[in-house]
XYZ file of C-alpha atoms in Angstrom:
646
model
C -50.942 -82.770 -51.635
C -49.347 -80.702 -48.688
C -47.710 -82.768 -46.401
C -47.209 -82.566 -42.338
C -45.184 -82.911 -39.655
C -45.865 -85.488 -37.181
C -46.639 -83.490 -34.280
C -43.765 -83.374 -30.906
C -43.991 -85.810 -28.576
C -42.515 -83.934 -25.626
C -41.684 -86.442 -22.908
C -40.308 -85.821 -19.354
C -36.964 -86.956 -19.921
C -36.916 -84.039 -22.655
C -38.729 -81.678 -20.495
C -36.049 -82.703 -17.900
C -32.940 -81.824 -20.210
C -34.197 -78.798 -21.531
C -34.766 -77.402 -17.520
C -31.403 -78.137 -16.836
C -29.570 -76.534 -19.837
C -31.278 -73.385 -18.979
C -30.315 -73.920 -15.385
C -26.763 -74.554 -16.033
C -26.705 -71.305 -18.433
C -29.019 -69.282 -15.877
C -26.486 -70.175 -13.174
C -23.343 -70.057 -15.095
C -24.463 -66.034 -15.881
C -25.044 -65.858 -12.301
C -22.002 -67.504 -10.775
C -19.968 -64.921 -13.484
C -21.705 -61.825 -12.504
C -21.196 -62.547 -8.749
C -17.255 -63.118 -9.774
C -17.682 -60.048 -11.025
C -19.243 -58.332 -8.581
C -16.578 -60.183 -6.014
C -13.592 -59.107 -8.061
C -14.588 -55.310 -8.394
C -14.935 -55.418 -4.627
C -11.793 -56.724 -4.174
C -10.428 -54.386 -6.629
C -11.828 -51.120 -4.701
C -10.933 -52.547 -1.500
C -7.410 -53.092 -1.970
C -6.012 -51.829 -5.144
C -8.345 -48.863 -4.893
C -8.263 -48.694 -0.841
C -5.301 -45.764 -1.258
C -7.683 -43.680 -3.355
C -10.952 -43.976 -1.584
C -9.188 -43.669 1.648
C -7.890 -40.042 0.659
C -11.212 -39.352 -1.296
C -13.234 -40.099 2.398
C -10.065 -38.299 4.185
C -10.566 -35.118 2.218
C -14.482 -34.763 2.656
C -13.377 -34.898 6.505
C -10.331 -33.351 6.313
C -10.075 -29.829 4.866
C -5.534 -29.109 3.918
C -4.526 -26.025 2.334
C -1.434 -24.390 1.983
C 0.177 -22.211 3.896
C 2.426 -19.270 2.053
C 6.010 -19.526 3.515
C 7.412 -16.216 5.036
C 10.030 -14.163 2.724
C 13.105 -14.241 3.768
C 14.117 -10.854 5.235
C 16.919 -8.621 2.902
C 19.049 -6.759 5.551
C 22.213 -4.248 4.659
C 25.559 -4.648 5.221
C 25.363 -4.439 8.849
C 22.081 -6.545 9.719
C 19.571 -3.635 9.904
C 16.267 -5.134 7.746
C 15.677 -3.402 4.440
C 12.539 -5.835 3.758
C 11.232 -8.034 6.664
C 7.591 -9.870 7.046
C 5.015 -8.561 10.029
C 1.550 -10.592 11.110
C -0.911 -10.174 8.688
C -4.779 -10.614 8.902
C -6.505 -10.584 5.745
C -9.625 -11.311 3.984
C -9.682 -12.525 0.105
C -12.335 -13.718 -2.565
C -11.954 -17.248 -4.414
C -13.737 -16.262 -7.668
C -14.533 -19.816 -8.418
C -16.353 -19.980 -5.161
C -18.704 -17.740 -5.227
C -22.268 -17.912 -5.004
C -24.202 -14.537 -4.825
C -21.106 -11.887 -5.338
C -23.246 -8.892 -4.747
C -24.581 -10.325 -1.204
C -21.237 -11.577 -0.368
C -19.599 -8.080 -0.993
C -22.534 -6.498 1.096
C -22.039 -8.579 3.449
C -18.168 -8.060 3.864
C -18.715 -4.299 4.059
C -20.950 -4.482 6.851
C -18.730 -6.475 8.513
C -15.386 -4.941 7.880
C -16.694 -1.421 6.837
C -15.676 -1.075 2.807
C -15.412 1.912 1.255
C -16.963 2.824 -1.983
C -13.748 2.440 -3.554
C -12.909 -0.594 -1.873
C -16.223 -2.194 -3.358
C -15.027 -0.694 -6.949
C -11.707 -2.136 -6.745
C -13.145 -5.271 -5.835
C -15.632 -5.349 -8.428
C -13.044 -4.697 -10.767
C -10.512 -7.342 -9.558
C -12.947 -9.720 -9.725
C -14.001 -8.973 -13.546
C -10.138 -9.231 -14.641
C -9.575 -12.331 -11.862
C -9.713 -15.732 -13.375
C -11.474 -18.327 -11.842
C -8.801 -19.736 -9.359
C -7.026 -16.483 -9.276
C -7.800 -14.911 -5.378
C -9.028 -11.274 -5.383
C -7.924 -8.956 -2.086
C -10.610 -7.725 0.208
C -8.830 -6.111 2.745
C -5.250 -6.463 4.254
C -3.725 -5.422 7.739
C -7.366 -6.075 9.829
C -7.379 -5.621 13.504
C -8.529 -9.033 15.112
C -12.316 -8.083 15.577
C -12.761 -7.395 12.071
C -10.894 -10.534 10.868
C -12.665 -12.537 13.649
C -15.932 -11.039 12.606
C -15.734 -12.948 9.137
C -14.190 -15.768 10.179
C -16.877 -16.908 12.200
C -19.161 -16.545 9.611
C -17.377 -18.578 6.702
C -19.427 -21.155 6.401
C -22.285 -18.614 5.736
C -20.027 -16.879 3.019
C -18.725 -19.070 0.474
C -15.935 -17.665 -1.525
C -14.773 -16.054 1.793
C -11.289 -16.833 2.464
C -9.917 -15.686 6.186
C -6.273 -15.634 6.203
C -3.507 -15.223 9.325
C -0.173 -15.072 7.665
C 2.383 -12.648 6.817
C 3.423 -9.720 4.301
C 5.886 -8.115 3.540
C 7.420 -4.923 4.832
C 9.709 -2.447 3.931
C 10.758 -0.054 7.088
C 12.272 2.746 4.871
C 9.255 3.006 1.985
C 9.997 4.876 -0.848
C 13.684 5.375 -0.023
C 13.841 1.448 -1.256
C 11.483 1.283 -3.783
C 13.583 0.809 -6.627
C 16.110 -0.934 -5.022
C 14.079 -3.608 -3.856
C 11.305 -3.981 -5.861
C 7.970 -5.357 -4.197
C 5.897 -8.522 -4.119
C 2.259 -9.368 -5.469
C -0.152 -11.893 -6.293
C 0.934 -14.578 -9.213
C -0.607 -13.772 -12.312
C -2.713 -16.198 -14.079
C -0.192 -16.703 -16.559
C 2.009 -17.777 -13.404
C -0.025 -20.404 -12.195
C -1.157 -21.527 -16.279
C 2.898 -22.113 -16.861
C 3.671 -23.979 -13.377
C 0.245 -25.102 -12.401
C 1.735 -24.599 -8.473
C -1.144 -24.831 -6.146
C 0.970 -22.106 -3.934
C 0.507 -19.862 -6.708
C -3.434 -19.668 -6.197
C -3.475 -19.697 -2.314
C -4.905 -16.372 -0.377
C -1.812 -14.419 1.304
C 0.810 -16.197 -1.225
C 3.006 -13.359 -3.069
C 6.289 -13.295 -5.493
C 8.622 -10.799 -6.158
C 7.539 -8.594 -8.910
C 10.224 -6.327 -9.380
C 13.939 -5.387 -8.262
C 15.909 -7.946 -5.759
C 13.022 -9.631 -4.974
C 12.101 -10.637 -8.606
C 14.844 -11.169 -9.454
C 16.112 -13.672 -6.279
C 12.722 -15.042 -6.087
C 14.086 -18.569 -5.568
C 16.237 -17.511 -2.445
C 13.855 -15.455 -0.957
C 10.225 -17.719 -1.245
C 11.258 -20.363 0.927
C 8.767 -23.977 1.549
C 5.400 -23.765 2.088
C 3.813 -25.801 5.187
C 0.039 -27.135 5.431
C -2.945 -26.734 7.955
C -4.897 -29.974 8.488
C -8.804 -28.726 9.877
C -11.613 -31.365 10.364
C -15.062 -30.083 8.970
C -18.739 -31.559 8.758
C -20.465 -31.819 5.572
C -21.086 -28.471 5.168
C -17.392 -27.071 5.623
C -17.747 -25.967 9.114
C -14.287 -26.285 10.858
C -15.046 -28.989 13.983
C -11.350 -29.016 14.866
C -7.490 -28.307 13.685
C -5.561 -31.435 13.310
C -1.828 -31.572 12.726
C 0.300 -28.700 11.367
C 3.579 -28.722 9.010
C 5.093 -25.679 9.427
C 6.417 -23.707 6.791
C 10.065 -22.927 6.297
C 10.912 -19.231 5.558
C 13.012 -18.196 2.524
C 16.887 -17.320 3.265
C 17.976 -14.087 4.579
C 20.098 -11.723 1.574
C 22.564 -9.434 2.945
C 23.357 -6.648 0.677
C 26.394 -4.183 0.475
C 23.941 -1.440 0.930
C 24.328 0.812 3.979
C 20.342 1.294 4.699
C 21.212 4.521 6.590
C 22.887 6.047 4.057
C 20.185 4.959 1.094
C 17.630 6.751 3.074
C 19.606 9.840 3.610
C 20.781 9.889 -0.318
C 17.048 9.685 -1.041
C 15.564 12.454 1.324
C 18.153 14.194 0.500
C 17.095 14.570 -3.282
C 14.123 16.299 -2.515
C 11.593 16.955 -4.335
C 13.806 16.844 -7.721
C 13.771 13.581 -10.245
C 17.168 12.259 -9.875
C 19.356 9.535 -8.932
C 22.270 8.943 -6.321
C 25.336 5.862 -6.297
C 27.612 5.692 -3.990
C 30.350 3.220 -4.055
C 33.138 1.920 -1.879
C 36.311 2.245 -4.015
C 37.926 -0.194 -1.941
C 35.915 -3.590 -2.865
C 32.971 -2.176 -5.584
C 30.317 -2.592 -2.694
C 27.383 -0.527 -3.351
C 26.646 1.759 -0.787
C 23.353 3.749 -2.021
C 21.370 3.156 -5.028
C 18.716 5.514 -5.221
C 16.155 6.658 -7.466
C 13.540 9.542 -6.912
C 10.939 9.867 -6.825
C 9.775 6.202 -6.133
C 6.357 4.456 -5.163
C 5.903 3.080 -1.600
C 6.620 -1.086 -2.073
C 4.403 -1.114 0.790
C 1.688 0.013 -1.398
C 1.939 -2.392 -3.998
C 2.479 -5.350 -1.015
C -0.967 -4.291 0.451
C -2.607 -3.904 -3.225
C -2.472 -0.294 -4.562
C -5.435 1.796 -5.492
C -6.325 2.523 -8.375
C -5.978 6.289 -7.571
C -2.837 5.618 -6.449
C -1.641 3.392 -9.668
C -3.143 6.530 -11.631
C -0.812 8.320 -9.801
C 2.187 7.426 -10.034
C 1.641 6.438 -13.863
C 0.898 10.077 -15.024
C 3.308 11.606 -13.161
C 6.166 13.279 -15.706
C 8.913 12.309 -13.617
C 8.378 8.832 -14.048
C 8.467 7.600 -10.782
C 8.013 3.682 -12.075
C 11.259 3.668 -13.357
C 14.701 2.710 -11.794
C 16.793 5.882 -12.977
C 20.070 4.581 -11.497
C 20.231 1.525 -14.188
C 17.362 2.559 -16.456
C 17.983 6.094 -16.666
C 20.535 7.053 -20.007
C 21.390 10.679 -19.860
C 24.145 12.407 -22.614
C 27.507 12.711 -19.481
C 28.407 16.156 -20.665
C 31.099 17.130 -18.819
C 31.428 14.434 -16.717
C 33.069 12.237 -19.529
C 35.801 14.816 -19.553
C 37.901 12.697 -17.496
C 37.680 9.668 -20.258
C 38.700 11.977 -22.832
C 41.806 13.123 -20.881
C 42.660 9.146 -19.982
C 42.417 9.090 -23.516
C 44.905 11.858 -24.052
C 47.324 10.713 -21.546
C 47.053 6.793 -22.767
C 47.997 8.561 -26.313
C 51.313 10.067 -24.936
C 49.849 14.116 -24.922
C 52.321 15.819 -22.249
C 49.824 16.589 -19.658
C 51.633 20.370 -19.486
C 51.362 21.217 -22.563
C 48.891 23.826 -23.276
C 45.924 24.511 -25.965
C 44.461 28.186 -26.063
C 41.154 28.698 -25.925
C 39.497 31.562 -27.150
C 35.841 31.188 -26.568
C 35.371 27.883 -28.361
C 37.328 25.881 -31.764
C 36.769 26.216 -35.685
C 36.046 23.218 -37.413
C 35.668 24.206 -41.349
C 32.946 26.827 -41.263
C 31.258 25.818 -37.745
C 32.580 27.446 -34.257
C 32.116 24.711 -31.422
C 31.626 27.059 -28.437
C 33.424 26.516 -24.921
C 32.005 27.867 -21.598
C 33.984 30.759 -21.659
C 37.459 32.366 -22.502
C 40.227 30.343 -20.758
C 42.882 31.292 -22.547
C 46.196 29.162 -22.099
C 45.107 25.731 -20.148
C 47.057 22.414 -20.031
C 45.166 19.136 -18.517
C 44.738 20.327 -14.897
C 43.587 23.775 -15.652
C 40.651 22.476 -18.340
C 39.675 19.936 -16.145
C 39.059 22.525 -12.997
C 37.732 25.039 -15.592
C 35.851 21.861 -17.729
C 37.083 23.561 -20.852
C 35.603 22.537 -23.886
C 38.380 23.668 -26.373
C 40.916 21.589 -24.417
C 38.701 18.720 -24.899
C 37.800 19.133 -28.364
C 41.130 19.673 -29.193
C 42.759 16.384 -27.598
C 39.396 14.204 -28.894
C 40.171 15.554 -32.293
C 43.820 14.846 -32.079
C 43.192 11.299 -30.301
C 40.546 10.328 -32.312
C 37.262 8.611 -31.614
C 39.079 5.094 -31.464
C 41.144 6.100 -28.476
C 38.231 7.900 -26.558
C 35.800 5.292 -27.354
C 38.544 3.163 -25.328
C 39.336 5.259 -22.488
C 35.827 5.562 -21.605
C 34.953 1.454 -21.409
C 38.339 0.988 -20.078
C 36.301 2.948 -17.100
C 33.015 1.382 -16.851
C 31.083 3.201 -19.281
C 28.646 1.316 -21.935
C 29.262 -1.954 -19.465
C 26.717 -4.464 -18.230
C 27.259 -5.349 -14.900
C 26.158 -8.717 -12.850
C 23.493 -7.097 -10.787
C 20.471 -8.733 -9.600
C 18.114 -6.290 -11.535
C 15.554 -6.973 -13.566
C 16.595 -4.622 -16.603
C 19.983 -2.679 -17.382
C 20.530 -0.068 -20.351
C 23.775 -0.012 -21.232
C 23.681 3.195 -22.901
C 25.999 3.977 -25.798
C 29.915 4.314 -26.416
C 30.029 5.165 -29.629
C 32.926 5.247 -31.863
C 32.806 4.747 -36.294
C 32.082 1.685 -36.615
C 29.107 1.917 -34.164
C 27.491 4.701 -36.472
C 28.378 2.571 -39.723
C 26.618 -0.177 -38.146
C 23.961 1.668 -36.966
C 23.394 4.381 -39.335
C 25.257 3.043 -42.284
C 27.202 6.835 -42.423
C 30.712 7.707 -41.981
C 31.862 9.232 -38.460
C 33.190 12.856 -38.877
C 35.127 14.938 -37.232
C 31.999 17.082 -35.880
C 31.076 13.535 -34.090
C 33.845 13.456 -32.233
C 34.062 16.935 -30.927
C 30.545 16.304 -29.640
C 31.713 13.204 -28.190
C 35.083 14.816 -26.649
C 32.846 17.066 -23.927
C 29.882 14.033 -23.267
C 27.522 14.794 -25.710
C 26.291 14.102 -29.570
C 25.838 10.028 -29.417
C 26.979 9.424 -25.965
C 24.385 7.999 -23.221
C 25.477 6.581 -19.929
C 23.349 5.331 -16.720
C 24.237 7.270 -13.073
C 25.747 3.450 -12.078
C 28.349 3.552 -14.801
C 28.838 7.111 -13.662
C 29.688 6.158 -10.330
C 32.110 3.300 -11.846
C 33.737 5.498 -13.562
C 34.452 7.840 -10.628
C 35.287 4.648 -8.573
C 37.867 3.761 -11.127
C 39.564 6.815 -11.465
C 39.674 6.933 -7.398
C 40.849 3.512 -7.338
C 42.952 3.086 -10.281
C 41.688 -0.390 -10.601
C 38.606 -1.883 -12.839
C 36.154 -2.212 -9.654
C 33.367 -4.093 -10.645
C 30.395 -3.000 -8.492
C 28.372 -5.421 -6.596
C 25.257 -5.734 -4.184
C 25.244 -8.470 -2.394
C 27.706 -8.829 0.054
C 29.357 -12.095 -1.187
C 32.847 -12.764 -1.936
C 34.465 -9.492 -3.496
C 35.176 -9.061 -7.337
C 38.940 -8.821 -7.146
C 39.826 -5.447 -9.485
C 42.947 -5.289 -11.927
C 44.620 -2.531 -12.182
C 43.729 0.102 -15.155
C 45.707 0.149 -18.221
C 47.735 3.160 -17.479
C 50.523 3.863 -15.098
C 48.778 4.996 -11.639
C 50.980 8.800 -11.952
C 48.636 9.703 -15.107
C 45.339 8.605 -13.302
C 46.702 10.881 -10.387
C 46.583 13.614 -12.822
C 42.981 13.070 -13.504
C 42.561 13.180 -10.028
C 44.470 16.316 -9.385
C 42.295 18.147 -11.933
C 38.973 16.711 -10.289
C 40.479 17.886 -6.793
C 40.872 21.638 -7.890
C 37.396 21.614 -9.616
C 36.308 21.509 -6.125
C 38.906 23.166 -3.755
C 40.454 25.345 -6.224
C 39.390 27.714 -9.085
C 36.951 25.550 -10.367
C 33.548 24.542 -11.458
C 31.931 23.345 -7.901
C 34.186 25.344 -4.916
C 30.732 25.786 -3.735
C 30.004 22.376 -2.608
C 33.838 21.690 -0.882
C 33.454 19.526 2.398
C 32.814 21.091 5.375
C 35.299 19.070 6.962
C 38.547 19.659 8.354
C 41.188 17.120 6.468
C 38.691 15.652 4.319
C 38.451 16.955 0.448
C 36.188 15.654 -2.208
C 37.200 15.419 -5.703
C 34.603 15.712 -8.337
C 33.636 16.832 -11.950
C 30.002 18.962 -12.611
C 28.466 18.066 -15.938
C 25.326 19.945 -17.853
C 23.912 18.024 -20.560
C 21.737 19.224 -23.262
C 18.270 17.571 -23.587
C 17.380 19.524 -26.596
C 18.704 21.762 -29.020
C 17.106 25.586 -28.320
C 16.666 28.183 -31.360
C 19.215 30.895 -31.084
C 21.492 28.502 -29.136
C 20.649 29.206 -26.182
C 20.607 26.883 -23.356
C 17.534 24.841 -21.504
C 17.287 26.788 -18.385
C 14.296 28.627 -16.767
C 12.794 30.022 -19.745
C 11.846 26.295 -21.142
C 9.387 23.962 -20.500
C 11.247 21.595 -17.505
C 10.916 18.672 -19.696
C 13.137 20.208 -22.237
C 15.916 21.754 -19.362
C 19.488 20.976 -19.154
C 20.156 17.811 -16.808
C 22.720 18.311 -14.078
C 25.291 15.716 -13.472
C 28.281 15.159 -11.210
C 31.142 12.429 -10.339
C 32.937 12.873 -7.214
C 35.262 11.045 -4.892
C 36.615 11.331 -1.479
C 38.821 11.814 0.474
C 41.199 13.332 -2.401
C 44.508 11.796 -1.013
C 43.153 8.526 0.012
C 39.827 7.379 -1.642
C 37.695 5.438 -0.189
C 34.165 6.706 -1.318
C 32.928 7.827 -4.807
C 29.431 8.794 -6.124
C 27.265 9.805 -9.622
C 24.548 12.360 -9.018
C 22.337 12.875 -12.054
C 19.298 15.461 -11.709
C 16.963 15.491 -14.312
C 16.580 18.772 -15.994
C 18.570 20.042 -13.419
C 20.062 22.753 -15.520
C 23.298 22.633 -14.062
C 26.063 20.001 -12.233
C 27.382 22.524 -10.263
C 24.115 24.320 -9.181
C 21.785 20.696 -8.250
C 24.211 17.427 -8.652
C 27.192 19.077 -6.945
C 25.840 20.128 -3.699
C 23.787 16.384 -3.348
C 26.930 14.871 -3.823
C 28.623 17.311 -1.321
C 25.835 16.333 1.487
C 25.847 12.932 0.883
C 29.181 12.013 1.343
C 29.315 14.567 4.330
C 26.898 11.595 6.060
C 29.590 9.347 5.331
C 31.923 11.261 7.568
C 29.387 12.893 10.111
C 25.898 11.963 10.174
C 25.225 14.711 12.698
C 25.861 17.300 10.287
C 24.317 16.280 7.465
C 21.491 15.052 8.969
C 21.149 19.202 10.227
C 21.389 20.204 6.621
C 18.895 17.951 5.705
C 16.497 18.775 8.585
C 17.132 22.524 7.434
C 15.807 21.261 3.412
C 12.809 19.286 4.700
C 11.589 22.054 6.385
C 11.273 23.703 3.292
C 10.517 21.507 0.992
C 7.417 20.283 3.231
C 8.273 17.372 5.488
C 10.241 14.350 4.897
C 9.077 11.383 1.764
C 6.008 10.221 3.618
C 4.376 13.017 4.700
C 5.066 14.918 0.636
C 3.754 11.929 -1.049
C 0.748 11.578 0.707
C 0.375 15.677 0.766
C 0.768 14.743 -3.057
C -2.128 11.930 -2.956
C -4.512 14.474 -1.379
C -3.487 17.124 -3.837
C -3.801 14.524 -6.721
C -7.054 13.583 -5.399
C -8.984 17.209 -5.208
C -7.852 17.659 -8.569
C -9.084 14.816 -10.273
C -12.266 15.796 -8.284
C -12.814 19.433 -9.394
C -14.611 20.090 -12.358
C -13.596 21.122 -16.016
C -13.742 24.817 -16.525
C -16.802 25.869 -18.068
C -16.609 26.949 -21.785
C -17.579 30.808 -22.670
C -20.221 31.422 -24.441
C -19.905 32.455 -27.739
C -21.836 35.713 -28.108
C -20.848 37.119 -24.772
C -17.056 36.013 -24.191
C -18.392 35.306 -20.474
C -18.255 32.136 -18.586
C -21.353 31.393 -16.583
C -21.439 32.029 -13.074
């Protein structure tokens, strides 16, 4: 029999108790949600009050950055090398854009764009990342930049900026020297994540001094505080923190002569050092031909990039420390150090005949010399002589000589990239080569060629040393001077190199065609021709070869002869001859030195020739470029008739 419960008797005493459980929990869920609610508003209204204060400020309050000035680089007597002028400019945000194509149409009704413009831009933009600002245009007159600026809010992405860039008074003639500045890469900003590094107008130092000084020359950026509405219209500017400009560099470099040295080089690839042989201060450090920094500070075309790039004379590269060329004659002078350091009477005499047997080979000299002691074969640059005295010396002792003055050395220069070239001496090649020196090396090496590759700066060392007769150390920026030791060999014998370089000049020798045209004043000097490749028949890399494959011209000078106080390297690529290119460069240069007035005629006589001064060939070179990347190719003949169409 199923059994059941006795039904609830509910009475209002329990009715009563139940009602005010679930009020107590009802309320006790309220009373903690409301402490909850109370303690997150006292949470975001004091611990978080910082936060949302700033979060409020900045949908007010629009800050950027604003890119500090450069400091300016000035020579050794104040006049600017690299300064900063006003700049108004218009760049792209990537990231910001909304409707690229009507943004770009826009700009070029408004600031009149080229065709090329537009395709640089498109391009920049597919290489830009997202944060990474793409150049518009640079150096606008005020209508054009006020013409966008009023329209910003219409033109997201748009980005407006009044600042400064960077300058460079003397162009080309600095290129090298200085380097140039541009945008940070996105690799930049990905390592440093500095908000500077993605601001419009903001450039570092991409090559040269101001790479390489970056630090010194950037300087502290300020900020710009502008009040907006909602929709990023600018209501008013609030406060300002100014920036503070990088610190100004004084170099050693006389920015008169650097732009003399490189008009004067003409339309040949070269290099020209000059050095003062009283403290190592470089004077001149040029490299030709260059690019414009100017150029790459306003953003360089793509034509012009193309350029510059294909051109066989490299005009990218920094011959002066980049450059390695074999010395040729120019090492002479080592060899004879050598010589001297080895105890060879400097009088005694070696015949030459036209050149010297070694086994079954005949290493030929320049010419017949007959009887010559150390004075006589460095005026004549005989090659016997030489061969004779490395032979007799050995490699060892050469190999020494020539470091003992500067060559194969790194030096503390604020450069990017050195080459150091190559000293070589037995154990180099065993190292190297894993073979055995012979005798045939160091003939080669005796007279500057075979292994032997040195840069035009150690060139100009080694002339400074041998006019000093101390171990100058060259420098650049005019700081406290290296002090110099005197070389390892009594001063007389270095006066006999000396002698020898005086009479290759003024006397019977090798350059009497470049002497000074100045009464009291001689210039002491070695030529050099180096080999660039071997010719069938033996015959030398003149004319009658491709000028890739011609002789380079070198030459190492000093002046004045009885007092030094100036020496130089002149190095012109495929030259075909020291005496013929280097020696006269050399000649003119250090004429300025002594009287600008005449050299500056010489030079005015040269540019007339050669077409105008650097400006007005490279951009005669930039049209020329141009129409021929613009013509046509040939057509082909056709094959049955041998005729090309009309």
């Amino acid at each position: 029999m199923k059994r059941t419960r006795p039904p609830r008797v509910v009475t209002e005493a329990t009715q009563a108790f139940s009602f005010a459980r679930r009020s107590f929990v009802l309320g006790g869920a309220q009373l903690g949600l409301g402490a909850l609610l109370v303690g997150r508003m006292g949470w975001l209204s004091v611990a978080e009050n910082e936060r949302y204060s700033l979060l409020a400020e900045s949908n007010r309050v629009n800050m950027t950055l604003v890119p500090p000035r450069r400091g300016w680089i000035v020579d050794r007597y104040g006049q600017p090398i690299a300064t900063n002028r006003a700049d108004f400019r218009i760049d792209l945000i990537p990231e910001r854009l909304r409707d690229r194509d009507a943004t770009i149409a826009a700009l070029r009704r408004l600031i009149g764009l080229t065709d090329e413009d537009v395709a640089r831009i498109l391009q920049d933009l597919e290489d830009a990342r997202g944060y990474q600002p793409v150049q518009v245009a640079t150096n606008l007159d005020w209508d054009r930049f006020a013409a966008v600026s009023v329209r910003q809010a219409d033109l997201p992405g748009v980005a407006p900026v009044r600042g400064w860039s960077r300058h460079y008074p003397d162009g080309a003639a600095v290129g090298h020297l200085i380097g140039y500045v541009g945008p940070a890469s996105a690799k930049q900003y990905e390592e440093t994540r500095d908000p500077l590094y993605i601001t419009p107008g903001f450039k570092i130092g991409k090559d040269g001094i101001e790479k390489v000084l970056e630090d010194r020359l950037r300087g502290r950026p300020g900020a710009k505080r502008v009040e907006v509405t909602a929709r990023g219209r600018p209501v008013r500017e609030l406060t300002d923190r100014p920036d503070v400009a990088g610190q100004q560099l004084k170099l050693t470099i006389d920015a008169g002569l650097q732009l003399y040295a490189a008009r004067r080089l003409g339309n040949t690839s070269g290099s020209v050092v000059v050095i003062d042989t009283l403290s190592g201060d470089i004077l001149a450090m040029v490299s030709m031909p260059s690019y414009d920094p100017n150029s790459f500070s306003d953003g360089i075309s793509h034509d012009e990039w193309d350029m510059l790039s294909s051109d066989e004379r490299i005009p990218l590269t920094n011959k002066t420390v980049q450059g390695l060329y074999p010395p040729g004659s120019t090492f002479k002078p080592a060899t004879a150090l050598a010589a001297l350091r080895a105890g060879v009477d400097p009088e005694r005499t070696v015949n030459c005949p036209g050149g010297y047997q070694l086994g079954n080979r005949f290493f030929r000299c320049l010419g017949r010399h007959g009887p010559v002691n150390l004075h006589r074969a460095i005026a004549k640059s005989c090659n016997t002589y030489f061969y004779t005295m490395g032979r007799e010396v050995g490699m060892d002792g050469v190999a020494a000589a020539a470091r003992e003055l500067g060559l194969g050395a790194e030096y503390p220069l604020p450069f990017p990239s050195q080459r150091y070239g190559t000293v070589p001496d037995p154990a180099w090649k065993q190292r190297r080569f894993d073979q055995a020196w012979t005798q045939s090396d160091t003939l080669n090496a005796s007279i500057g060629q075979g292994y032997i590759l040195t840069s035009p700066l150690q060139l100009a060392v080694q002339a400074a040393r041998i006019a000093s007769g101390r171990a100058l150390v060259p420098r650049i920026l005019a700081n406290a001077p290296i002090v110099a030791p005197p070389l390892d060999v009594p001063t007389e014998r270095i006066g006999l190199i000396r002698s020898g370089m005086d009479e290759v000049v003024n006397g019977a020798g090798t350059a009497v065609r470049s002497r000074l045209q100045l009464d009291g004043i001689r210039m002491g000097g070695k030529t050099g021709t180096a080999q660039v490749r071997r010719i069938a028949g033996g015959a030398r890399g003149g004319l009658n070869v491709p000028w890739k494959y011609r002789d380079h011209g070198l030459f190492i000078g000093f002046a004045p002869v009885d007092n030094p106080r100036y020496a130089a390297s002149v190095v012109i690529e495929h030259g075909m001859s020291g005496s013929g290119a280097a020696a006269p460069v050399a000649r003119d240069v250090l004429t300025y030195l002594f009287d600008p007035p005449q050299a500056m005629e010489t030079l005015s006589r040269f540019e007339a020739e050669w077409g105008g001064d650097i400006e007005t060939r490279m951009a005669a070179q930039a049209v020329a470029w141009k129409a021929a990347k613009a013509e046509p190719p040939p057509a082909e003949a056709d094959a049955d008739t041998g005729r090309r169409p009309a």
